[in-house]
Coordinates of C-alpha atoms in Angstrom, one line a residue:
M18 CA 113.1 -135.9 -44.8
S19 CA 110.9 -134.9 -42.0
Q20 CA 109.7 -136.9 -39.4
Q21 CA 106.4 -135.4 -39.3
V22 CA 106.1 -136.4 -43.6
E23 CA 107.8 -139.7 -42.9
Q24 CA 104.9 -140.5 -40.4
F25 CA 102.4 -139.1 -42.8
F26 CA 103.5 -141.5 -45.8
E27 CA 104.1 -144.8 -42.8
N28 CA 100.3 -143.8 -42.1
L29 CA 99.3 -143.8 -46.0
W30 CA 100.9 -147.2 -46.3
N31 CA 99.4 -148.8 -43.4
D32 CA 95.6 -147.6 -44.4
Y33 CA 96.5 -148.9 -47.5
I34 CA 97.9 -152.5 -47.2
K35 CA 94.0 -152.9 -45.1
L36 CA 92.5 -153.3 -48.4
T37 CA 95.4 -154.0 -50.0
P38 CA 96.9 -157.5 -48.3
S39 CA 99.0 -158.0 -51.6
A40 CA 101.0 -155.0 -51.4
A41 CA 103.2 -156.8 -47.9
K42 CA 103.6 -160.0 -50.7
V43 CA 104.9 -157.8 -53.5
H44 CA 107.7 -156.8 -51.3
E45 CA 108.3 -159.8 -50.1
V46 CA 108.2 -161.3 -54.0
L47 CA 110.5 -158.3 -55.5
G48 CA 112.0 -157.0 -52.2
Q49 CA 113.4 -160.2 -50.9
G50 CA 113.8 -158.2 -47.1
R51 CA 115.0 -155.2 -49.0
D52 CA 113.6 -152.0 -49.0
I53 CA 111.0 -150.8 -51.5
I54 CA 111.2 -147.4 -53.3
N55 CA 107.8 -145.8 -54.4
D56 CA 107.6 -144.1 -57.4
H57 CA 104.4 -142.4 -57.0
V58 CA 100.9 -142.7 -55.2
A59 CA 97.7 -141.9 -56.7
F60 CA 94.7 -140.8 -54.9
R61 CA 91.4 -139.8 -56.5
T62 CA 88.9 -137.0 -55.5
F63 CA 85.5 -135.0 -57.2
N64 CA 86.5 -131.3 -58.9
L65 CA 83.7 -130.2 -56.5
S66 CA 84.4 -128.4 -53.2
P67 CA 85.7 -128.5 -50.4
V68 CA 87.6 -131.9 -52.0
R69 CA 88.6 -130.0 -55.4
L70 CA 92.5 -131.6 -56.5
E71 CA 94.0 -128.2 -55.6
T72 CA 92.4 -128.5 -52.2
L73 CA 94.1 -131.7 -51.4
A74 CA 97.1 -130.8 -53.3
K75 CA 98.0 -127.9 -50.3
H76 CA 98.6 -131.2 -47.8
F77 CA 101.3 -132.2 -50.5
E78 CA 103.1 -128.6 -51.3
A79 CA 102.8 -127.8 -47.6
M80 CA 105.1 -130.8 -47.5
G81 CA 107.6 -129.1 -50.0
Y82 CA 106.0 -131.0 -53.2
V83 CA 105.8 -129.0 -56.3
A84 CA 103.2 -128.9 -59.2
A85 CA 105.1 -131.0 -62.3
G86 CA 102.6 -131.4 -64.8
D87 CA 99.0 -131.6 -65.8
Y88 CA 96.8 -134.3 -67.5
T89 CA 93.1 -134.9 -69.0
F90 CA 91.5 -138.4 -69.6
E91 CA 88.5 -137.3 -71.8
A92 CA 86.7 -140.8 -72.1
K93 CA 87.2 -140.6 -68.1
R94 CA 86.0 -137.6 -67.7
L95 CA 89.2 -136.7 -65.7
Q96 CA 92.1 -134.5 -65.3
A97 CA 95.1 -134.6 -62.9
K98 CA 98.4 -133.0 -62.1
H99 CA 101.6 -134.4 -60.8
F100 CA 103.8 -132.8 -58.0
E101 CA 107.4 -133.7 -57.2
H102 CA 109.9 -133.1 -54.4
A103 CA 113.4 -131.9 -54.3
D104 CA 113.9 -134.6 -51.8
P105 CA 114.2 -137.4 -54.7
R106 CA 113.3 -140.4 -51.5
L107 CA 109.8 -139.3 -51.8
P108 CA 107.3 -140.4 -54.0
K109 CA 105.8 -138.2 -57.1
I110 CA 102.0 -137.6 -56.3
F111 CA 99.3 -138.0 -58.9
I112 CA 96.1 -136.7 -58.2
S113 CA 93.2 -137.4 -60.4
E114 CA 89.5 -135.4 -60.2
L115 CA 86.3 -136.3 -61.2
L116 CA 84.9 -133.7 -63.8
V117 CA 81.1 -134.3 -62.1
E118 CA 79.5 -132.1 -64.3
E119 CA 79.9 -134.2 -67.9
F120 CA 78.0 -136.9 -66.1
S121 CA 74.2 -137.6 -66.3
P122 CA 71.9 -135.7 -63.5
E123 CA 71.7 -138.8 -61.4
L124 CA 75.2 -139.6 -60.8
Q125 CA 76.1 -135.3 -60.0
A126 CA 72.8 -136.1 -57.4
I127 CA 74.9 -138.7 -56.0
V128 CA 78.4 -137.5 -55.7
K129 CA 77.3 -133.9 -54.5
Q130 CA 74.8 -135.5 -51.6
L131 CA 78.2 -137.6 -50.8
V132 CA 80.7 -134.6 -50.4
E133 CA 77.8 -132.3 -48.9
Q134 CA 78.1 -135.0 -45.6
I135 CA 82.3 -133.8 -45.4
D136 CA 83.1 -131.8 -42.7
A137 CA 85.1 -129.0 -44.6
A138 CA 87.0 -128.5 -41.8
A139 CA 88.4 -132.0 -41.7
V140 CA 89.5 -131.3 -45.3
Q141 CA 92.3 -129.1 -43.7
Q142 CA 94.1 -131.8 -41.6
P143 CA 96.9 -134.0 -43.7
E144 CA 95.1 -137.2 -41.9
F145 CA 91.9 -136.3 -44.4
L146 CA 94.3 -138.3 -47.2
Y147 CA 93.9 -141.5 -45.8
S148 CA 90.5 -140.9 -43.5
G149 CA 87.8 -142.8 -45.4
T150 CA 84.5 -142.3 -46.5
H151 CA 82.8 -139.8 -44.7
W152 CA 79.2 -141.0 -45.9
Q153 CA 76.9 -143.4 -46.4
I154 CA 75.7 -144.5 -49.4
S155 CA 73.6 -147.8 -50.5
S156 CA 74.6 -150.4 -52.6
N157 CA 72.3 -149.4 -55.1
D158 CA 73.5 -146.0 -55.1
Y159 CA 76.9 -147.3 -55.6
E160 CA 75.8 -150.0 -58.6
R161 CA 73.8 -146.8 -60.6
L162 CA 77.3 -144.8 -60.3
L163 CA 79.4 -147.8 -61.3
E164 CA 77.3 -147.6 -64.6
E165 CA 78.6 -144.6 -65.7
S166 CA 82.1 -144.0 -63.6
E167 CA 84.1 -147.0 -62.8
Y168 CA 86.2 -144.0 -60.8
A169 CA 83.3 -142.4 -59.3
A170 CA 81.7 -145.6 -57.5
W171 CA 85.5 -146.9 -56.8
M172 CA 85.2 -142.8 -54.6
A173 CA 82.1 -143.8 -53.0
A174 CA 83.1 -147.1 -51.8
F175 CA 85.9 -146.5 -50.6
G176 CA 86.7 -142.1 -50.3
F177 CA 90.2 -140.8 -49.3
R178 CA 93.4 -143.0 -49.3
A179 CA 96.2 -143.9 -51.2
N180 CA 94.3 -145.7 -54.6
H181 CA 98.0 -147.0 -55.3
F182 CA 101.0 -147.1 -54.3
T183 CA 103.3 -147.3 -57.2
V184 CA 106.9 -149.5 -57.2
N185 CA 110.0 -148.3 -58.8
V186 CA 111.5 -150.4 -61.0
N187 CA 114.7 -148.8 -62.0
E188 CA 115.8 -149.4 -58.1
L189 CA 115.2 -153.0 -58.0
P190 CA 118.5 -154.1 -58.0
D191 CA 117.4 -157.3 -59.2
Y192 CA 115.2 -156.6 -62.2
A193 CA 116.9 -155.0 -65.7
S194 CA 113.1 -155.1 -67.0
L195 CA 109.4 -154.5 -66.4
E196 CA 109.0 -157.9 -68.5
Q197 CA 111.4 -159.5 -65.3
V198 CA 109.2 -158.3 -62.8
N199 CA 105.8 -159.0 -64.5
E200 CA 107.1 -162.5 -65.1
T201 CA 108.4 -163.0 -61.7
L202 CA 104.8 -161.7 -60.3
K203 CA 103.0 -164.3 -62.8
N204 CA 105.1 -166.7 -61.3
A205 CA 103.9 -166.2 -57.7
G206 CA 100.4 -165.6 -58.3
F207 CA 99.2 -162.5 -59.2
R208 CA 97.0 -161.0 -61.9
L209 CA 97.8 -158.8 -63.8
N210 CA 96.1 -155.4 -65.6
S211 CA 96.3 -157.0 -69.0
S212 CA 93.7 -153.4 -70.6
G213 CA 96.2 -151.9 -73.1
G214 CA 98.6 -154.8 -73.0
E215 CA 100.5 -155.7 -69.9
I216 CA 103.2 -153.4 -70.0
K217 CA 101.4 -149.9 -71.0
G218 CA 104.2 -147.0 -72.6
S219 CA 107.4 -148.1 -73.8
P220 CA 110.8 -146.5 -73.8
A221 CA 109.9 -144.6 -76.5
V222 CA 107.5 -142.8 -74.1
Y223 CA 110.3 -142.7 -71.5
L224 CA 108.0 -144.6 -69.3
E225 CA 106.6 -148.4 -68.9
Q226 CA 103.5 -148.9 -66.4
S227 CA 102.6 -152.4 -65.3
S228 CA 99.8 -153.1 -62.7
T229 CA 98.1 -155.9 -60.6
M230 CA 94.8 -156.0 -60.5
A231 CA 92.8 -154.8 -57.6
D232 CA 92.1 -157.0 -54.4
H233 CA 89.1 -157.5 -53.3
T234 CA 87.5 -156.4 -49.9
P235 CA 84.2 -156.2 -48.2
V236 CA 82.6 -152.9 -48.1
R237 CA 80.0 -152.2 -45.4
F238 CA 77.1 -150.1 -47.7
S239 CA 74.0 -148.9 -46.2
D240 CA 71.4 -151.6 -46.8
M241 CA 74.4 -154.6 -47.2
E242 CA 77.8 -155.5 -47.6
K243 CA 79.6 -156.2 -51.0
V244 CA 82.5 -157.6 -51.8
I245 CA 84.4 -155.5 -54.0
P246 CA 87.6 -154.3 -55.8
S247 CA 89.5 -152.2 -53.5
C248 CA 93.3 -150.7 -54.3
F249 CA 96.4 -152.7 -56.4
Y250 CA 100.0 -151.8 -56.9
E251 CA 101.8 -150.9 -59.9
F252 CA 105.2 -150.9 -61.4
A253 CA 106.8 -148.0 -63.2
K254 CA 110.2 -148.2 -65.2
R255 CA 111.4 -144.8 -66.3
Y256 CA 113.7 -144.2 -69.1
E257 CA 116.6 -141.4 -69.6
V258 CA 115.8 -138.2 -71.9
A259 CA 119.1 -136.6 -71.1
P260 CA 122.4 -138.7 -70.0
N261 CA 121.9 -139.7 -66.4
K262 CA 118.4 -137.6 -66.2
L263 CA 115.5 -140.0 -65.9
Y264 CA 111.9 -138.6 -67.9
T265 CA 109.3 -137.9 -64.5
G266 CA 106.3 -137.0 -66.0
F267 CA 103.6 -139.4 -66.8
V268 CA 101.6 -140.8 -69.7
A269 CA 97.7 -139.8 -70.2
A270 CA 97.2 -142.9 -72.8
S271 CA 99.2 -145.3 -70.0
A272 CA 97.4 -144.2 -66.9
D273 CA 94.1 -144.2 -68.6
K274 CA 94.6 -148.1 -68.6
I275 CA 95.8 -148.4 -65.5
F276 CA 92.5 -146.6 -63.9
E277 CA 91.3 -149.9 -64.6
S278 CA 92.8 -151.7 -62.5
T279 CA 90.2 -150.8 -60.0
D280 CA 87.1 -151.8 -62.6
A281 CA 84.5 -154.1 -60.9
R282 CA 82.9 -155.1 -64.5
A283 CA 86.4 -156.2 -65.3
A284 CA 86.9 -158.4 -62.8
A285 CA 83.7 -159.8 -62.6
Q286 CA 84.0 -160.9 -65.9
N287 CA 87.3 -161.8 -65.2
S288 CA 85.8 -164.1 -62.2
D289 CA 82.9 -165.7 -64.5
A290 CA 85.3 -167.0 -67.0

């Protein structure tokens, strides 16, 4: 791993834990002082120039990543790709983008106004991937986006950064199963995403996933400050598709439920209960 790539992921992680301080606690609980290997890092974007998925992917392709899978999420109106690197120490990359044209004219207008404020030259720099927002948005517009798309609202509030990192459970020496990981986390006080069950997927599809619910953080909108869900931590256990060969792709039905880890509406319902 080159020093430049190593520095990129260190900067990405440091930005992530500012919004997700619980991630450091996850490392303490599961790692017990040892390094945690990450399975993948996920990013969100809009399918609008200059921030389309393909444009953001060029930064990873320059680091030696290659496209390895395509995914469609019809209910959430997203498409996605994942990328892999020949160096097994580097996490896979999962980039999704919102199909903006499939939403209401109001959502389209708000999102286009946000994207128009981005300096296209900034997108050409790798650090754009942890640069946050490049716009001002009102709390009212955030709420209007949230009514239609949690994904769009999250992007409006947090911009360009890692939406989540993912612990590689196969590389955790003390855990034989994802169930054990989940129980340890719950006993330590973490709240897990239960949409579709705490564990999404199964050995039959060669991948099991779970995740914490997103941390909450104050966000300064143009008119006020609100405390809303930010980022979360995911956990993935992979199974062999052939002797000594683990499945490296993703399961769309499971990822669809993982997206809900940042859902402000679900979080509000849980906190009111």
